[in-house]
PDB file of C-alpha atoms and ligand atoms in Angstrom:
ATOM      1  CA  UNK A  58     -24.827   7.010  -1.160  1.00  0.00           C
ATOM      2  CA  UNK A  59     -22.492  10.253  -1.094  1.00  0.00           C
ATOM      3  CA  UNK A  60     -21.842  11.995   2.208  1.00  0.00           C
ATOM      4  CA  UNK A  61     -20.231  15.356   2.932  1.00  0.00           C
ATOM      5  CA  UNK A  62     -18.290  16.920   5.717  1.00  0.00           C
ATOM      6  CA  UNK A  63     -17.495  20.245   6.647  1.00  0.00           C
ATOM      7  CA  UNK A  64     -13.786  20.280   6.743  1.00  0.00           C
ATOM      8  CA  UNK A  65     -10.601  22.394   7.119  1.00  0.00           C
ATOM      9  CA  UNK A  66      -6.956  22.049   7.551  1.00  0.00           C
ATOM     10  CA  UNK A  67      -5.384  23.673  10.652  1.00  0.00           C
ATOM     11  CA  UNK A  68      -2.274  23.515  12.931  1.00  0.00           C
ATOM     12  CA  UNK A  69      -3.184  21.610  16.216  1.00  0.00           C
ATOM     13  CA  UNK A  70      -1.877  23.393  19.373  1.00  0.00           C
ATOM     14  CA  UNK A  71       0.037  21.273  21.747  1.00  0.00           C
ATOM     15  CA  UNK A  72      -2.272  19.932  24.939  1.00  0.00           C
ATOM     16  CA  UNK A  73      -0.005  21.752  27.229  1.00  0.00           C
ATOM     17  CA  UNK A  74      -0.372  25.078  25.677  1.00  0.00           C
ATOM     18  CA  UNK A  75      -4.101  24.719  25.161  1.00  0.00           C
ATOM     19  CA  UNK A  76      -4.235  24.534  28.864  1.00  0.00           C
ATOM     20  CA  UNK A  77      -1.827  27.206  29.174  1.00  0.00           C
ATOM     21  CA  UNK A  78      -4.118  29.571  26.919  1.00  0.00           C
ATOM     22  CA  UNK A  79      -7.274  29.052  28.563  1.00  0.00           C
ATOM     23  CA  UNK A  80      -5.895  29.705  32.014  1.00  0.00           C
ATOM     24  CA  UNK A  81      -4.410  32.985  30.732  1.00  0.00           C
ATOM     25  CA  UNK A  82      -7.484  33.674  28.794  1.00  0.00           C
ATOM     26  CA  UNK A  83      -9.858  33.468  31.863  1.00  0.00           C
ATOM     27  CA  UNK A  84      -7.603  36.163  33.613  1.00  0.00           C
ATOM     28  CA  UNK A  85      -7.302  38.538  30.547  1.00  0.00           C
ATOM     29  CA  UNK A  86     -10.679  38.863  29.289  1.00  0.00           C
ATOM     30  CA  UNK A  87     -14.052  39.384  31.229  1.00  0.00           C
ATOM     31  CA  UNK A  88     -16.523  36.950  30.889  1.00  0.00           C
ATOM     32  CA  UNK A  89     -18.897  39.293  28.773  1.00  0.00           C
ATOM     33  CA  UNK A  90     -16.291  39.895  26.316  1.00  0.00           C
ATOM     34  CA  UNK A  91     -17.368  36.736  24.090  1.00  0.00           C
ATOM     35  CA  UNK A  92     -17.676  33.057  24.223  1.00  0.00           C
ATOM     36  CA  UNK A  93     -14.450  31.190  25.070  1.00  0.00           C
ATOM     37  CA  UNK A  94     -13.698  28.466  22.613  1.00  0.00           C
ATOM     38  CA  UNK A  95     -13.135  25.111  24.356  1.00  0.00           C
ATOM     39  CA  UNK A  96      -9.383  24.185  24.771  1.00  0.00           C
ATOM     40  CA  UNK A  97      -9.739  21.215  22.701  1.00  0.00           C
ATOM     41  CA  UNK A  98     -11.034  23.441  19.648  1.00  0.00           C
ATOM     42  CA  UNK A  99      -8.323  25.795  19.783  1.00  0.00           C
ATOM     43  CA  UNK A 100      -6.265  25.542  16.169  1.00  0.00           C
ATOM     44  CA  UNK A 101      -4.823  27.869  13.789  1.00  0.00           C
ATOM     45  CA  UNK A 102      -6.926  27.422  10.518  1.00  0.00           C
ATOM     46  CA  UNK A 103      -4.537  26.984   7.452  1.00  0.00           C
ATOM     47  CA  UNK A 104      -7.237  26.243   4.709  1.00  0.00           C
ATOM     48  CA  UNK A 105     -10.928  26.172   5.176  1.00  0.00           C
ATOM     49  CA  UNK A 106     -12.494  23.671   2.739  1.00  0.00           C
ATOM     50  CA  UNK A 107     -16.386  23.848   3.252  1.00  0.00           C
ATOM     51  CA  UNK A 108     -18.754  21.027   2.711  1.00  0.00           C
ATOM     52  CA  UNK A 109     -16.703  18.280   0.865  1.00  0.00           C
ATOM     53  CA  UNK A 110     -17.776  15.003  -0.721  1.00  0.00           C
ATOM     54  CA  UNK A 111     -16.086  12.039   0.605  1.00  0.00           C
ATOM     55  CA  UNK A 112     -14.381  11.548  -2.795  1.00  0.00           C
ATOM     56  CA  UNK A 113     -13.088  15.196  -2.725  1.00  0.00           C
ATOM     57  CA  UNK A 114     -11.937  14.630   0.843  1.00  0.00           C
ATOM     58  CA  UNK A 115     -10.062  11.556  -0.211  1.00  0.00           C
ATOM     59  CA  UNK A 116      -8.207  13.498  -3.116  1.00  0.00           C
ATOM     60  CA  UNK A 117      -7.367  16.234  -0.708  1.00  0.00           C
ATOM     61  CA  UNK A 118      -5.926  14.006   1.660  1.00  0.00           C
ATOM     62  CA  UNK A 119      -3.932  12.149  -0.888  1.00  0.00           C
ATOM     63  CA  UNK A 120      -2.552  15.615  -1.885  1.00  0.00           C
ATOM     64  CA  UNK A 121      -1.619  16.333   1.602  1.00  0.00           C
ATOM     65  CA  UNK A 122       0.276  12.958   1.868  1.00  0.00           C
ATOM     66  CA  UNK A 123       2.627  14.425  -0.689  1.00  0.00           C
ATOM     67  CA  UNK A 124       3.612  17.718   1.359  1.00  0.00           C
ATOM     68  CA  UNK A 125       6.965  17.867   2.476  1.00  0.00           C
ATOM     69  CA  UNK A 126       7.358  21.172   4.136  1.00  0.00           C
ATOM     70  CA  UNK A 127       9.272  21.949   6.737  1.00  0.00           C
ATOM     71  CA  UNK A 128       8.382  22.526  10.346  1.00  0.00           C
ATOM     72  CA  UNK A 129       8.657  25.878  12.011  1.00  0.00           C
ATOM     73  CA  UNK A 130       8.748  27.743  15.174  1.00  0.00           C
ATOM     74  CA  UNK A 131       5.529  29.894  15.829  1.00  0.00           C
ATOM     75  CA  UNK A 132       5.674  32.752  18.435  1.00  0.00           C
ATOM     76  CA  UNK A 133       2.122  33.800  19.871  1.00  0.00           C
ATOM     77  CA  UNK A 134       2.889  37.423  20.349  1.00  0.00           C
ATOM     78  CA  UNK A 135      -0.093  39.224  18.842  1.00  0.00           C
ATOM     79  CA  UNK A 136      -3.973  39.728  19.898  1.00  0.00           C
ATOM     80  CA  UNK A 137      -6.501  41.413  18.136  1.00  0.00           C
ATOM     81  CA  UNK A 138     -10.392  41.482  17.988  1.00  0.00           C
ATOM     82  CA  UNK A 139     -12.305  41.583  14.607  1.00  0.00           C
ATOM     83  CA  UNK A 140     -15.735  42.854  15.606  1.00  0.00           C
ATOM     84  CA  UNK A 141     -17.711  42.039  12.552  1.00  0.00           C
ATOM     85  CA  UNK A 142     -17.209  38.252  12.822  1.00  0.00           C
ATOM     86  CA  UNK A 143     -17.023  38.777  16.720  1.00  0.00           C
ATOM     87  CA  UNK A 144     -13.717  37.173  16.911  1.00  0.00           C
ATOM     88  CA  UNK A 145     -10.871  37.786  19.524  1.00  0.00           C
ATOM     89  CA  UNK A 146      -7.616  36.203  18.258  1.00  0.00           C
ATOM     90  CA  UNK A 147      -4.221  35.288  19.452  1.00  0.00           C
ATOM     91  CA  UNK A 148      -1.516  35.628  16.546  1.00  0.00           C
ATOM     92  CA  UNK A 149       1.926  36.213  15.433  1.00  0.00           C
ATOM     93  CA  UNK A 150       3.538  39.651  14.648  1.00  0.00           C
ATOM     94  CA  UNK A 151       6.070  37.729  12.364  1.00  0.00           C
ATOM     95  CA  UNK A 152       4.538  34.716  10.539  1.00  0.00           C
ATOM     96  CA  UNK A 153       7.255  32.375   9.685  1.00  0.00           C
ATOM     97  CA  UNK A 154       7.658  31.599   6.100  1.00  0.00           C
ATOM     98  CA  UNK A 155       7.098  27.747   6.635  1.00  0.00           C
ATOM     99  CA  UNK A 156       3.656  28.909   7.921  1.00  0.00           C
ATOM    100  CA  UNK A 157       2.845  31.019   5.179  1.00  0.00           C
ATOM    101  CA  UNK A 158       4.134  28.592   2.600  1.00  0.00           C
ATOM    102  CA  UNK A 159       2.095  25.769   4.134  1.00  0.00           C
ATOM    103  CA  UNK A 160      -1.151  27.502   4.254  1.00  0.00           C
ATOM    104  CA  UNK A 161      -0.598  28.842   0.678  1.00  0.00           C
ATOM    105  CA  UNK A 162       0.139  25.102  -0.765  1.00  0.00           C
ATOM    106  CA  UNK A 163      -3.090  23.842   1.026  1.00  0.00           C
ATOM    107  CA  UNK A 164      -5.318  26.622  -0.115  1.00  0.00           C
ATOM    108  CA  UNK A 165      -4.172  26.364  -3.696  1.00  0.00           C
ATOM    109  CA  UNK A 166      -4.692  22.633  -3.623  1.00  0.00           C
ATOM    110  CA  UNK A 167      -8.022  23.101  -2.121  1.00  0.00           C
ATOM    111  CA  UNK A 168      -8.828  25.911  -4.653  1.00  0.00           C
ATOM    112  CA  UNK A 169      -7.889  23.500  -7.480  1.00  0.00           C
ATOM    113  CA  UNK A 170      -9.911  20.997  -6.043  1.00  0.00           C
ATOM    114  CA  UNK A 171     -13.097  23.238  -6.492  1.00  0.00           C
ATOM    115  CA  UNK A 172     -13.235  24.498  -2.659  1.00  0.00           C
ATOM    116  CA  UNK A 173     -13.958  28.157  -2.595  1.00  0.00           C
ATOM    117  CA  UNK A 174     -11.238  30.240  -1.037  1.00  0.00           C
ATOM    118  CA  UNK A 175     -11.727  33.489   0.255  1.00  0.00           C
ATOM    119  CA  UNK A 176      -9.813  36.258  -1.517  1.00  0.00           C
ATOM    120  CA  UNK A 177      -9.023  37.781   1.752  1.00  0.00           C
ATOM    121  CA  UNK A 178      -5.326  37.840   2.566  1.00  0.00           C
ATOM    122  CA  UNK A 179      -4.375  34.801   5.131  1.00  0.00           C
ATOM    123  CA  UNK A 180      -4.019  36.185   8.467  1.00  0.00           C
ATOM    124  CA  UNK A 181      -2.774  33.482  10.649  1.00  0.00           C
ATOM    125  CA  UNK A 182      -4.759  33.239  14.289  1.00  0.00           C
ATOM    126  CA  UNK A 183      -6.176  31.201  16.886  1.00  0.00           C
ATOM    127  CA  UNK A 184      -9.695  32.094  17.758  1.00  0.00           C
ATOM    128  CA  UNK A 185     -10.028  32.780  21.287  1.00  0.00           C
ATOM    129  CA  UNK A 186     -13.485  34.040  21.944  1.00  0.00           C
ATOM    130  CA  UNK A 187     -16.574  34.149  19.571  1.00  0.00           C
ATOM    131  CA  UNK A 188     -19.657  36.325  19.692  1.00  0.00           C
ATOM    132  CA  UNK A 189     -17.266  39.324  20.674  1.00  0.00           C
ATOM    133  CA  UNK A 190     -19.374  42.011  18.623  1.00  0.00           C
ATOM    134  CA  UNK A 191     -18.942  44.766  21.447  1.00  0.00           C
ATOM    135  CA  UNK A 192     -15.780  46.590  22.119  1.00  0.00           C
ATOM    136  CA  UNK A 193     -13.391  44.340  23.921  1.00  0.00           C
ATOM    137  CA  UNK A 194     -10.438  45.544  26.172  1.00  0.00           C
ATOM    138  CA  UNK A 195      -7.338  43.878  24.602  1.00  0.00           C
ATOM    139  CA  UNK A 196      -4.307  43.298  26.730  1.00  0.00           C
ATOM    140  CA  UNK A 197      -1.412  44.860  25.752  1.00  0.00           C
ATOM    141  CA  UNK A 198       0.771  41.957  25.614  1.00  0.00           C
ATOM    142  CA  UNK A 199       0.528  38.265  25.295  1.00  0.00           C
ATOM    143  CA  UNK A 200       2.884  35.679  27.493  1.00  0.00           C
ATOM    144  CA  UNK A 201       4.512  35.337  24.171  1.00  0.00           C
ATOM    145  CA  UNK A 202       4.193  31.632  23.837  1.00  0.00           C
ATOM    146  CA  UNK A 203       6.301  29.798  21.290  1.00  0.00           C
ATOM    147  CA  UNK A 204       5.834  26.183  20.050  1.00  0.00           C
ATOM    148  CA  UNK A 205       7.320  24.051  17.271  1.00  0.00           C
ATOM    149  CA  UNK A 206       4.712  23.157  14.741  1.00  0.00           C
ATOM    150  CA  UNK A 207       5.677  19.540  13.722  1.00  0.00           C
ATOM    151  CA  UNK A 208       2.342  18.547  12.302  1.00  0.00           C
ATOM    152  CA  UNK A 209      -0.824  19.822  10.440  1.00  0.00           C
ATOM    153  CA  UNK A 210      -4.124  18.055  10.478  1.00  0.00           C
ATOM    154  CA  UNK A 211      -7.365  17.748   8.678  1.00  0.00           C
ATOM    155  CA  UNK A 212     -10.530  18.635  10.784  1.00  0.00           C
ATOM    156  CA  UNK A 213     -14.096  17.911  10.554  1.00  0.00           C
ATOM    157  CA  UNK A 214     -16.404  20.581  12.134  1.00  0.00           C
ATOM    158  CA  UNK A 215     -19.364  19.021  14.007  1.00  0.00           C
ATOM    159  CA  UNK A 216     -22.375  21.176  15.144  1.00  0.00           C
ATOM    160  CA  UNK A 217     -24.451  18.799  17.847  1.00  0.00           C
ATOM    161  CA  UNK A 218     -26.273  19.587  20.793  1.00  0.00           C
ATOM    162  CA  UNK A 219     -25.833  23.389  20.344  1.00  0.00           C
ATOM    163  CA  UNK A 220     -22.067  23.090  20.077  1.00  0.00           C
ATOM    164  CA  UNK A 221     -19.355  22.996  17.572  1.00  0.00           C
ATOM    165  CA  UNK A 222     -16.698  20.775  17.873  1.00  0.00           C
ATOM    166  CA  UNK A 223     -13.714  19.824  15.763  1.00  0.00           C
ATOM    167  CA  UNK A 224     -12.746  16.349  15.226  1.00  0.00           C
ATOM    168  CA  UNK A 225      -9.068  15.622  14.017  1.00  0.00           C
ATOM    169  CA  UNK A 226      -9.549  13.140  10.954  1.00  0.00           C
ATOM    170  CA  UNK A 227      -5.950  12.855   9.660  1.00  0.00           C
ATOM    171  CA  UNK A 228      -2.490  14.181  10.617  1.00  0.00           C
ATOM    172  CA  UNK A 229       0.586  14.529   8.781  1.00  0.00           C
ATOM    173  CA  UNK A 230       4.179  15.256   9.922  1.00  0.00           C
ATOM    174  CA  UNK A 231       6.152  18.457   8.867  1.00  0.00           C
ATOM    175  CA  UNK A 232       9.703  17.685   7.773  1.00  0.00           C
ATOM    176  CA  UNK A 233      12.388  18.010  10.707  1.00  0.00           C
TER     177      UNK A 233
HETATM  178  O1  3AM B 483      -9.759  29.554  12.618  1.00  0.00           O
HETATM  179  P1  3AM B 483     -11.151  30.336  12.654  1.00  0.00           P
HETATM  180  O2  3AM B 483     -11.738  29.810  14.139  1.00  0.00           O
HETATM  181  O3  3AM B 483     -11.079  31.825  12.851  1.00  0.00           O
HETATM  182  O4  3AM B 483     -14.108  30.683  11.126  1.00  0.00           O
HETATM  183  C1  3AM B 483     -14.040  29.492  10.732  1.00  0.00           C
HETATM  184  C2  3AM B 483     -12.888  28.833  11.674  1.00  0.00           C
HETATM  185  O5  3AM B 483     -11.910  29.693  11.737  1.00  0.00           O
HETATM  186  C3  3AM B 483     -13.530  29.338   9.489  1.00  0.00           C
HETATM  187  O6  3AM B 483     -12.964  27.836   9.464  1.00  0.00           O
HETATM  188  C4  3AM B 483     -12.494  27.545  10.993  1.00  0.00           C
HETATM  189  C5  3AM B 483     -13.083  26.327  11.322  1.00  0.00           C
HETATM  190  O7  3AM B 483     -14.486  26.197  11.204  1.00  0.00           O
HETATM  191  N1  3AM B 483     -14.596  29.304   8.480  1.00  0.00           N
HETATM  192  C6  3AM B 483     -15.642  28.758   8.584  1.00  0.00           C
HETATM  193  N2  3AM B 483     -16.563  29.345   7.434  1.00  0.00           N
HETATM  194  C7  3AM B 483     -15.713  29.846   6.606  1.00  0.00           C
HETATM  195  C8  3AM B 483     -15.619  30.370   5.136  1.00  0.00           C
HETATM  196  N3  3AM B 483     -16.795  30.315   4.826  1.00  0.00           N
HETATM  197  C9  3AM B 483     -14.315  29.845   7.417  1.00  0.00           C
HETATM  198  N4  3AM B 483     -13.322  30.373   6.881  1.00  0.00           N
HETATM  199  C10 3AM B 483     -13.498  30.999   5.429  1.00  0.00           C
HETATM  200  N5  3AM B 483     -14.566  30.971   4.750  1.00  0.00           N
END
């Protein structure tokens, strides 16, 4: 029997930073602005894979084993609102080359493995609020957090009991 799972590659956020972000978010946005993403679900998507068979998942994971991209520092100094998908996001004004290269590599491996990749340009972001379809007052600045991205991971998106949860399936180091 073959099973498929809804998967994506992403950068995890360090636990301490997840907590800082959600504490700041509670003050920075009104409760009506949108539905807050749970702390443990905060991530920066690198490549969305969609519904993937177990066989294709294995193939993508083995390709990821061979990635030898360097780690990088990421400054979270940008904020924005995309009203159509209803997303309020935290991002970076200057995406480091290492981040763009890692996303490009994962996306091209995904495309070659038959996972549809959106033609929209990659806009690295961490989704903070969903269902934010009404105008939102966006704070003029962020606390300007920075963190060292030392790993990337494969996640499964699971919808259960009316909630989406992201389970980390496998993690890979970025080169020092
Ligand atoms: O990083 P965020 O939260 O913006 O929106 C989905 C989420 O992105 C995105 O993949 C991440 C994990 O679910 N996603 C969902 N469906 C998608 C699709 N068809 C998609 N990204 C691109 N194409």
